[in-house]
Coordinates of C-alpha atoms and ligand atoms in Angstrom, one line a residue:
M37 CA 92.5 -67.8 75.1
A38 CA 95.5 -66.2 73.3
Q39 CA 95.1 -62.5 72.4
N40 CA 96.7 -61.0 69.2
Y41 CA 98.4 -57.6 69.3
D42 CA 100.5 -55.4 67.0
V43 CA 102.8 -54.6 70.0
V44 CA 103.2 -56.0 73.4
I45 CA 105.4 -54.0 75.8
I46 CA 106.9 -55.8 78.8
G47 CA 107.5 -53.2 81.6
G48 CA 105.4 -50.1 82.2
G49 CA 108.1 -47.7 83.4
T50 CA 108.8 -44.3 81.7
G51 CA 110.1 -46.1 78.6
G52 CA 107.3 -48.7 78.3
Y53 CA 104.2 -46.6 79.0
V54 CA 105.4 -43.7 76.7
A55 CA 106.0 -46.3 74.0
A56 CA 102.5 -47.7 74.5
I57 CA 100.9 -44.3 74.2
R58 CA 102.7 -43.6 70.9
A59 CA 101.9 -47.1 69.6
A60 CA 98.2 -46.5 70.3
Q61 CA 98.4 -43.0 68.7
L62 CA 99.8 -44.6 65.5
G63 CA 96.9 -47.0 65.4
L64 CA 98.7 -50.1 66.6
K65 CA 96.8 -52.6 68.8
T66 CA 98.8 -52.4 72.0
A67 CA 99.2 -54.1 75.3
I68 CA 101.5 -53.4 78.2
V69 CA 102.5 -55.9 80.9
E70 CA 103.5 -54.5 84.3
N71 CA 104.4 -56.5 87.3
E72 CA 104.3 -53.7 89.9
K73 CA 102.9 -50.3 89.1
L74 CA 102.7 -48.4 85.9
G75 CA 105.2 -45.5 86.0
G76 CA 108.0 -47.8 87.0
T77 CA 111.2 -46.7 88.8
C78 CA 111.0 -43.1 87.8
L79 CA 107.5 -42.5 89.2
H80 CA 107.5 -44.8 92.2
K81 CA 111.2 -45.3 93.3
G82 CA 113.2 -42.7 91.5
C83 CA 112.9 -39.3 89.9
I84 CA 109.6 -38.1 91.3
P85 CA 109.7 -39.3 94.9
S86 CA 113.3 -38.3 95.4
K87 CA 112.7 -34.8 94.0
A88 CA 109.6 -34.4 96.3
L89 CA 111.8 -35.2 99.3
L90 CA 114.5 -32.9 98.0
R91 CA 112.0 -30.0 97.8
S92 CA 110.9 -30.6 101.4
A93 CA 114.6 -30.6 102.4
E94 CA 115.1 -27.3 100.5
V95 CA 112.1 -25.6 102.3
Y96 CA 113.4 -26.9 105.6
R97 CA 116.9 -25.5 104.9
M98 CA 115.5 -22.1 103.9
A99 CA 113.2 -21.9 106.9
N100 CA 116.1 -22.9 109.2
K101 CA 119.0 -21.1 107.6
T102 CA 118.3 -18.6 105.0
A103 CA 114.9 -17.1 105.7
S104 CA 116.4 -14.6 108.1
D105 CA 118.6 -13.3 105.3
F106 CA 115.4 -12.1 103.6
G107 CA 114.2 -10.4 106.8
V108 CA 111.9 -13.3 107.6
E109 CA 112.4 -14.6 111.1
I110 CA 110.9 -18.0 111.7
E111 CA 110.9 -19.3 115.2
G112 CA 110.6 -22.9 116.3
V113 CA 111.0 -24.6 112.9
T114 CA 110.4 -28.3 113.2
L115 CA 110.5 -31.1 110.7
Q116 CA 107.6 -33.5 110.6
F117 CA 109.1 -36.2 108.5
D118 CA 105.8 -38.2 108.3
K119 CA 104.2 -35.2 106.6
V120 CA 107.2 -35.0 104.2
Q121 CA 106.7 -38.6 103.3
A122 CA 102.9 -38.2 103.0
R123 CA 103.4 -35.2 100.6
K124 CA 105.8 -37.2 98.5
Q125 CA 103.4 -40.2 98.3
A126 CA 100.5 -37.9 97.4
I127 CA 102.4 -36.5 94.4
V128 CA 103.3 -40.1 93.3
E129 CA 99.7 -41.2 93.6
Q130 CA 98.4 -38.3 91.6
L131 CA 100.8 -38.9 88.8
S132 CA 100.2 -42.6 89.0
Q133 CA 96.5 -42.1 88.5
G134 CA 97.4 -39.9 85.5
V135 CA 99.3 -42.7 83.8
N136 CA 96.4 -45.1 84.4
T137 CA 94.0 -42.6 82.8
L138 CA 96.3 -42.2 79.8
M139 CA 96.3 -46.0 79.3
K140 CA 92.5 -46.0 79.3
K141 CA 92.3 -42.9 77.0
G142 CA 94.7 -44.7 74.5
K143 CA 92.6 -47.9 74.8
I144 CA 95.8 -49.8 75.7
D145 CA 95.2 -53.2 77.3
V146 CA 97.1 -53.3 80.7
Y147 CA 98.0 -56.7 82.0
E148 CA 98.9 -56.7 85.7
G149 CA 101.4 -59.5 86.0
Y150 CA 104.9 -60.8 85.2
G151 CA 105.7 -61.1 81.5
R152 CA 108.0 -63.7 80.0
V153 CA 108.9 -64.3 76.4
L154 CA 108.4 -67.8 75.1
G155 CA 110.3 -69.6 72.4
P156 CA 108.7 -71.2 69.4
S157 CA 105.5 -72.9 70.7
I158 CA 102.0 -74.1 69.7
F159 CA 101.1 -70.4 69.7
S160 CA 103.7 -69.3 67.2
P161 CA 106.7 -70.8 65.3
M162 CA 108.7 -67.7 66.2
P163 CA 109.9 -66.8 69.7
G164 CA 108.0 -63.8 71.1
T165 CA 104.7 -65.0 72.5
V166 CA 104.4 -63.3 75.9
S167 CA 103.1 -65.4 78.8
V168 CA 101.7 -63.2 81.6
E169 CA 101.6 -64.6 85.1
L170 CA 98.7 -62.6 86.4
R171 CA 99.0 -60.9 89.8
N172 CA 95.5 -61.9 90.7
G173 CA 96.4 -65.6 90.5
D174 CA 94.2 -66.3 87.4
E175 CA 95.5 -68.6 84.8
N176 CA 98.4 -67.2 82.7
E177 CA 97.4 -65.0 79.7
M178 CA 99.0 -65.7 76.4
L179 CA 99.7 -62.6 74.2
L180 CA 100.6 -63.1 70.5
P181 CA 102.3 -59.9 69.3
T182 CA 103.7 -59.1 65.9
N183 CA 106.3 -57.0 67.8
V184 CA 107.6 -57.0 71.4
V185 CA 109.2 -54.2 73.2
I186 CA 111.2 -55.2 76.3
A187 CA 111.3 -52.3 78.8
T188 CA 111.9 -54.1 82.0
G189 CA 114.2 -51.4 83.4
S190 CA 116.7 -51.9 86.2
K191 CA 117.1 -52.4 90.0
P192 CA 119.7 -51.2 92.5
R193 CA 123.0 -53.0 92.4
G194 CA 124.5 -54.5 95.5
I195 CA 128.1 -55.2 96.6
E196 CA 129.1 -58.8 97.1
G197 CA 129.4 -59.7 100.7
L198 CA 127.3 -56.8 102.0
T199 CA 123.7 -57.9 102.8
V200 CA 121.1 -55.3 102.1
D201 CA 118.6 -55.7 104.9
G202 CA 116.5 -52.6 104.2
N203 CA 117.2 -51.2 107.6
Y204 CA 120.9 -50.9 108.6
V205 CA 122.0 -51.3 105.0
M206 CA 119.6 -49.7 102.5
N207 CA 119.4 -49.1 98.8
S208 CA 117.5 -46.1 97.3
D209 CA 114.2 -48.1 97.2
H210 CA 114.4 -48.5 101.0
A211 CA 115.7 -44.9 101.7
L212 CA 112.7 -43.5 99.9
M213 CA 110.4 -45.3 102.3
M214 CA 112.2 -44.3 105.6
E215 CA 109.7 -43.5 108.3
T216 CA 112.3 -41.6 110.4
L217 CA 115.6 -40.0 109.6
P218 CA 118.8 -41.4 111.0
K219 CA 121.2 -39.0 112.8
S220 CA 124.1 -40.1 110.7
L221 CA 124.4 -42.0 107.4
L222 CA 127.2 -43.5 105.3
I223 CA 126.6 -43.2 101.6
V224 CA 128.6 -45.6 99.5
G225 CA 129.0 -44.2 96.0
G226 CA 129.3 -40.6 94.9
G227 CA 127.4 -40.8 91.7
V228 CA 124.2 -38.9 90.9
I229 CA 121.9 -40.9 93.2
G230 CA 124.4 -40.8 96.1
I231 CA 125.0 -37.1 95.8
E232 CA 121.3 -36.2 95.6
W233 CA 120.7 -38.2 98.8
A234 CA 123.8 -36.6 100.5
S235 CA 122.5 -33.1 99.7
M236 CA 118.9 -33.8 100.8
L237 CA 119.8 -35.6 104.0
C238 CA 122.3 -32.9 104.9
D239 CA 119.5 -30.3 104.5
F240 CA 117.3 -32.5 106.8
G241 CA 120.1 -32.3 109.4
V242 CA 121.6 -35.8 109.0
Y243 CA 125.3 -36.0 109.4
V244 CA 126.4 -37.5 106.0
T245 CA 129.6 -39.1 104.9
V246 CA 130.0 -40.1 101.2
I247 CA 132.5 -42.9 100.5
E248 CA 133.6 -42.8 96.9
F249 CA 135.9 -45.4 95.3
G250 CA 137.2 -43.0 92.5
P251 CA 139.2 -39.8 92.8
T252 CA 136.1 -37.5 92.6
I253 CA 132.3 -37.6 93.0
L254 CA 130.3 -37.4 89.7
P255 CA 133.1 -38.6 87.5
A256 CA 131.2 -38.0 84.3
E257 CA 130.8 -34.2 84.9
D258 CA 133.1 -31.4 84.1
M259 CA 135.9 -31.1 86.7
D260 CA 135.2 -27.4 87.4
V261 CA 131.6 -28.2 88.2
V262 CA 132.6 -31.2 90.4
K263 CA 135.1 -29.0 92.3
E264 CA 132.4 -26.3 92.9
L265 CA 129.8 -28.8 94.0
T266 CA 132.3 -30.6 96.3
K267 CA 133.2 -27.3 97.9
Q268 CA 129.5 -26.3 98.4
L269 CA 128.5 -29.7 99.9
E270 CA 131.5 -29.7 102.2
K271 CA 130.7 -26.2 103.3
R272 CA 127.2 -27.4 104.4
G273 CA 128.8 -30.3 106.4
V274 CA 128.8 -33.3 104.0
R275 CA 132.0 -35.3 104.5
I276 CA 133.3 -36.6 101.1
V277 CA 136.0 -39.3 101.2
T278 CA 137.4 -40.2 97.8
N279 CA 139.9 -42.9 96.7
A280 CA 138.3 -45.1 99.3
K281 CA 138.3 -48.9 98.8
L282 CA 135.6 -50.3 101.0
K283 CA 136.6 -53.4 103.1
V284 CA 133.3 -55.3 103.1
D285 CA 134.5 -58.0 105.5
T286 CA 134.9 -55.3 108.2
F287 CA 131.2 -54.5 108.2
D288 CA 129.6 -54.9 111.6
I289 CA 126.4 -53.8 113.4
K290 CA 127.0 -52.9 117.1
N291 CA 124.8 -50.9 119.5
D292 CA 122.4 -49.9 116.8
S293 CA 125.2 -48.5 114.6
V294 CA 126.9 -49.7 111.5
F295 CA 130.7 -49.9 111.2
I296 CA 132.8 -50.4 108.1
S297 CA 136.4 -49.7 107.1
A298 CA 137.9 -48.4 103.9
Q299 CA 141.4 -48.1 102.7
V300 CA 141.7 -44.4 102.0
E301 CA 144.9 -44.0 100.0
E302 CA 147.6 -45.2 102.6
I303 CA 145.4 -45.3 105.6
E304 CA 142.7 -47.7 106.8
E305 CA 139.8 -45.7 108.3
Q306 CA 136.8 -47.0 110.2
F307 CA 133.5 -45.3 109.6
E308 CA 130.5 -45.4 111.9
A309 CA 126.9 -44.2 111.4
D310 CA 123.3 -45.1 112.2
K311 CA 122.8 -46.6 108.7
L312 CA 124.5 -47.2 105.4
L313 CA 123.0 -46.4 102.0
L314 CA 124.4 -48.2 98.9
C315 CA 124.3 -46.1 95.8
V316 CA 126.6 -48.1 93.5
G317 CA 124.7 -48.2 90.3
R318 CA 121.8 -50.1 88.8
E319 CA 121.7 -53.5 87.1
A320 CA 119.4 -54.3 84.2
N321 CA 116.4 -56.6 84.7
T322 CA 117.3 -59.2 82.1
K323 CA 116.9 -62.4 84.2
G324 CA 113.7 -64.4 84.3
I325 CA 112.1 -62.7 81.3
G326 CA 112.7 -65.6 78.9
L327 CA 115.6 -64.2 76.9
E328 CA 117.1 -67.7 76.9
N329 CA 114.1 -68.7 74.6
T330 CA 115.3 -66.3 72.0
E331 CA 118.5 -65.3 70.1
I332 CA 118.6 -62.0 72.0
E333 CA 122.1 -61.1 73.2
V334 CA 123.1 -59.7 76.5
E335 CA 126.4 -57.8 76.7
N336 CA 127.9 -56.6 80.0
G337 CA 124.6 -57.2 81.7
F338 CA 122.5 -55.2 79.2
I339 CA 120.4 -56.3 76.2
K340 CA 122.3 -55.6 73.0
V341 CA 120.4 -53.5 70.4
Q342 CA 121.0 -51.9 67.0
D343 CA 120.4 -48.2 66.2
T344 CA 116.7 -49.1 65.6
Y345 CA 116.4 -50.6 69.1
Q346 CA 115.9 -54.0 67.5
T347 CA 117.5 -57.0 69.3
K348 CA 119.0 -59.9 67.4
E349 CA 115.3 -61.0 67.0
S350 CA 114.3 -58.3 64.5
H351 CA 110.6 -58.3 65.8
M352 CA 111.7 -57.8 69.4
Y353 CA 113.0 -54.4 70.5
A354 CA 114.5 -53.3 73.8
I355 CA 114.6 -49.8 75.3
G356 CA 115.4 -47.9 78.5
D357 CA 117.6 -48.9 81.4
V358 CA 117.6 -52.5 80.3
I359 CA 119.8 -51.6 77.4
G360 CA 122.3 -49.5 79.4
G361 CA 123.9 -46.3 78.2
L362 CA 122.5 -43.2 80.0
Q363 CA 120.1 -44.6 82.5
L364 CA 117.7 -41.7 82.5
A365 CA 113.9 -41.4 82.3
H366 CA 114.0 -39.0 79.3
V367 CA 116.4 -41.3 77.5
A368 CA 114.0 -44.3 78.2
S369 CA 111.0 -42.5 76.8
H370 CA 112.9 -41.1 73.8
E371 CA 114.1 -44.7 73.0
G372 CA 110.5 -46.0 73.4
L373 CA 109.2 -43.5 71.0
S374 CA 112.0 -44.3 68.5
A375 CA 111.3 -48.0 68.7
I376 CA 107.6 -47.6 68.1
E377 CA 108.3 -45.2 65.2
H378 CA 110.5 -47.8 63.6
I379 CA 107.8 -50.5 64.1
A380 CA 105.1 -48.3 62.6
T381 CA 107.0 -46.5 59.8
G382 CA 110.5 -47.9 59.5
K383 CA 112.0 -44.6 60.4
I384 CA 115.2 -44.7 62.5
G385 CA 115.6 -42.2 65.4
V386 CA 119.1 -42.6 66.7
L387 CA 119.7 -40.9 70.1
D388 CA 122.9 -38.9 70.3
P389 CA 124.2 -39.1 73.9
L390 CA 125.9 -35.7 73.4
R391 CA 122.4 -34.2 73.0
V392 CA 121.1 -35.7 76.2
P393 CA 120.9 -33.3 79.2
K394 CA 122.0 -34.8 82.5
C395 CA 120.9 -33.4 85.8
V396 CA 121.8 -33.7 89.5
Y397 CA 119.1 -32.2 91.8
S398 CA 121.5 -31.5 94.7
Y399 CA 121.9 -28.1 96.2
P400 CA 123.4 -26.4 94.3
E401 CA 122.1 -28.2 91.2
V402 CA 124.2 -29.6 88.4
A403 CA 123.2 -29.9 84.8
S404 CA 125.2 -30.6 81.6
I405 CA 125.0 -31.5 78.0
G406 CA 127.8 -32.5 75.5
L407 CA 131.5 -32.9 76.0
T408 CA 133.4 -31.9 79.2
E409 CA 136.5 -29.7 78.7
K410 CA 138.7 -32.8 79.4
D411 CA 136.8 -35.0 76.9
A412 CA 136.9 -32.3 74.2
K413 CA 140.6 -31.8 74.6
E414 CA 141.2 -35.6 74.5
Q415 CA 139.2 -35.7 71.2
G416 CA 141.7 -33.1 69.8
F417 CA 139.5 -30.0 69.6
T418 CA 141.0 -26.6 70.1
L419 CA 138.8 -24.9 72.7
K420 CA 137.5 -21.5 73.6
I421 CA 135.6 -21.4 76.9
G422 CA 133.1 -19.0 78.3
N423 CA 132.5 -19.0 82.0
F424 CA 130.1 -16.8 83.9
P425 CA 129.3 -16.8 87.6
F426 CA 125.8 -16.5 89.1
K427 CA 127.0 -13.9 91.5
A428 CA 127.0 -11.4 88.7
I429 CA 123.4 -12.2 87.7
G430 CA 120.8 -9.8 89.3
K431 CA 118.1 -12.4 89.6
A432 CA 120.5 -14.8 91.5
L433 CA 121.2 -12.0 94.0
V434 CA 117.5 -11.3 94.3
N435 CA 116.9 -15.0 95.0
G436 CA 119.7 -15.1 97.5
E437 CA 121.3 -18.0 95.6
T438 CA 124.6 -16.9 94.0
E439 CA 126.8 -20.0 94.1
G440 CA 128.0 -21.6 90.9
F441 CA 128.5 -20.7 87.2
V442 CA 127.8 -21.7 83.6
K443 CA 130.6 -22.9 81.4
I444 CA 130.4 -23.2 77.6
V445 CA 133.0 -25.2 75.8
A446 CA 133.2 -24.3 72.1
D447 CA 135.3 -25.3 69.1
V448 CA 137.7 -22.5 68.0
Q449 CA 137.6 -23.7 64.3
T450 CA 133.9 -24.2 63.8
N451 CA 132.4 -22.1 66.6
D452 CA 130.3 -25.2 67.5
I453 CA 129.1 -25.6 71.1
L454 CA 130.7 -28.8 72.3
G455 CA 129.4 -28.8 75.8
I456 CA 127.5 -26.7 78.4
H457 CA 128.1 -27.3 82.1
M458 CA 126.2 -25.7 84.9
V459 CA 126.3 -25.7 88.7
G460 CA 124.0 -23.3 90.5
P461 CA 120.4 -22.4 91.2
H462 CA 117.7 -23.9 89.0
V463 CA 120.2 -25.1 86.4
T464 CA 118.2 -28.3 85.9
D465 CA 115.6 -26.0 84.3
L466 CA 118.1 -23.8 82.5
I467 CA 119.7 -26.8 80.7
G468 CA 116.5 -27.0 78.5
E469 CA 117.7 -24.0 76.6
A470 CA 121.2 -25.5 76.2
S471 CA 119.5 -28.7 74.8
L472 CA 117.6 -26.7 72.2
A473 CA 120.8 -24.9 71.3
K474 CA 122.5 -28.2 70.7
L475 CA 119.6 -29.5 68.7
L476 CA 119.6 -26.4 66.4
D477 CA 123.4 -26.4 66.3
A478 CA 123.5 -22.9 67.6
T479 CA 126.8 -21.1 68.1
P480 CA 127.5 -19.2 71.3
W481 CA 126.9 -16.0 69.4
E482 CA 123.4 -17.2 68.4
I483 CA 122.5 -17.9 72.0
S484 CA 123.7 -14.4 73.0
Q485 CA 121.5 -12.8 70.2
A486 CA 118.3 -14.4 71.5
I487 CA 116.7 -11.8 73.7
H488 CA 116.4 -13.0 77.3
P489 CA 114.1 -11.4 79.9
H490 CA 115.6 -9.3 82.6
P491 CA 116.0 -10.0 85.4
S492 CA 116.1 -13.7 84.9
L493 CA 118.5 -16.6 85.7
N494 CA 118.5 -17.3 81.9
E495 CA 120.7 -14.3 81.5
V496 CA 123.6 -16.4 82.7
L497 CA 123.4 -18.3 79.3
V498 CA 123.7 -15.0 77.3
E499 CA 126.7 -13.9 79.4
S500 CA 128.5 -17.2 79.3
A501 CA 127.9 -17.4 75.5
L502 CA 129.4 -13.9 75.2
A503 CA 132.2 -14.9 77.5
V504 CA 133.3 -17.5 74.9
D505 CA 134.6 -14.6 72.8
N506 CA 135.6 -12.4 75.8
R507 CA 132.5 -10.2 75.3
A508 CA 130.6 -10.7 78.6
I509 CA 129.0 -7.5 79.7
H510 CA 128.5 -7.8 83.4
F511 CA 131.8 -9.4 84.6
Ligands
FAD767 P1 111.8 -48.7 84.8 O1 111.3 -47.3 85.1 O2 112.7 -49.4 85.8 O3 110.5 -49.5 84.5 C1 110.6 -50.9 84.3 C2 109.3 -51.5 84.7 O4 109.2 -52.8 84.2 C3 109.0 -51.5 86.2 O5 107.8 -50.9 86.5 C4 109.0 -53.0 86.5 O6 108.1 -53.3 87.6 C5 108.5 -53.6 85.2 N1 109.0 -55.0 85.0 C6 110.2 -55.5 85.1 N2 110.2 -56.8 84.7 C7 109.0 -57.1 84.3 C8 108.3 -58.3 83.9 N3 109.0 -59.4 83.6 N4 107.0 -58.2 83.6 C9 106.3 -57.1 83.8 N5 106.8 -56.0 84.3 C10 108.1 -56.0 84.5 N6 116.2 -40.4 85.8 C11 116.0 -39.1 85.3 O7 115.9 -38.9 84.1 N7 115.8 -38.0 86.2 C12 115.9 -38.2 87.6 O8 115.8 -37.3 88.3 C13 116.1 -39.5 88.1 N8 116.2 -39.8 89.4 C14 116.3 -41.0 89.9 C15 116.4 -41.2 91.2 C16 116.5 -42.5 91.7 C17 116.6 -42.7 93.2 C18 116.6 -43.6 90.8 C19 116.7 -45.0 91.4 C20 116.5 -43.4 89.5 C21 116.4 -42.1 89.0 N9 116.4 -41.9 87.6 C22 116.2 -40.6 87.1 C23 116.5 -43.0 86.6 C24 115.1 -43.3 86.0 O9 114.2 -43.7 87.1 C25 115.3 -44.5 85.0 O10 116.2 -44.2 84.1 C26 113.9 -44.8 84.3 O11 112.9 -45.1 85.3 C27 114.1 -45.9 83.3 O12 112.9 -46.2 82.7 P2 112.6 -47.7 82.2 O13 111.2 -47.6 81.6 O14 113.7 -48.1 81.3 O15 112.6 -48.7 83.4

């Protein structure tokens, strides 16, 4: 029998399940359809498991390399990768149960199965009925929503001509489930995911080569930050090859190793490793979900939406990775909340990409918000820049982690902060303050006037804010 709902959400990732909770809070009768596990990519194949592995890698690096600097001698350090994986999985399971509990608490109906949008049918003259192919094999459920939110997310992109077999050639889904570590690894792609893997595996003792098509890794970040991270990764033994055009037809597997060549500027170089990890971006899950039964438009592979997150069918919304833009969990959830707010109240909550913090959980970490120096110059701003190194921050010395800096890019005319760029210890936590500063339109002076505890890493923000007007105290 068909069930009526105010909102049906297809996809239970960060975007979808957060939207479902808000819809239920606002009194809407809500259902969510999830084909795999609630929590989606972020919880099961992305943010959380990768950060759990990164943390184990950090502990291993410290035990192996830096503990003795603190006067702590640890002998016979060994890595038990099965325990590393088990710890990661336990964290994922705990959070996963938490999401299931939240669905029950919100009285949200969860349908375990594959959702497809139908066109006009006996159920409704409008497109938007959702047919659910249930995982348990029972007859399809028909859901009749007043509004639909498509939150089907994304999956790893491949490269034409290179077969991803999950063993010799992996994507991030496979890498997260590795039972043993390779001795050497080629990572194709120097974006956020590729660089996090490079940093983590290097800490685990894997010999890593990053092959990047463009002139630098992390092309969206400020170039000073990129230079510093590149230097630090290379110092730890990661080989980074840029301007490298992969020659897919040279790929071969021989004697349990992979071989592939790339044109690196003028020279063709052959690379060899135990395995290859493809990190070349993510494509939206737009196929097989019934879009052809609707007027919904897909542009460059992503569902096209307006500022309200409505598609061309005004009662059907789309949010998260499936609409492109910044493919981040906090963006997906913010968009989910905005879409539901629009459904319930008509309010529009446009997301300004310049107010979205972006993080790379490598060692050292990278975090940024707003315009890079280059982008700000290209947009015609006259700039003043404050730069302050962690090596002049007491707490960084206490922690034994002094690499990196914070850079604030401000507008000479208005004093507005245009961008804040960080590379160094715990900057993925420090960027929260920068995000608040951007939201409140704070000037560098206002940041410097907020009293920060001493000793703390946060003091780097005060000093870099003061440095914008050449008033830094400790450097
Ligand atoms: P998803 O999380 O992809 O969820 C979509 C859900 O829809 C999935 O559960 C899928 O099974 C389901 N689904 C798809 N089609 C159907 C269907 N037809 N019927 C029913 N269900 C369906 N972002 C960060 O902000 N911070 C990070 O540190 C970070 N690290 C990452 C690390 C890695 C290795 C990866 C791969 C990604 C990372 N991301 C990170 C990105 C983040 O995971 C995504 O931006 C986020 O998960 C997007 O949320 P979403 O809800 O749009 O889609």
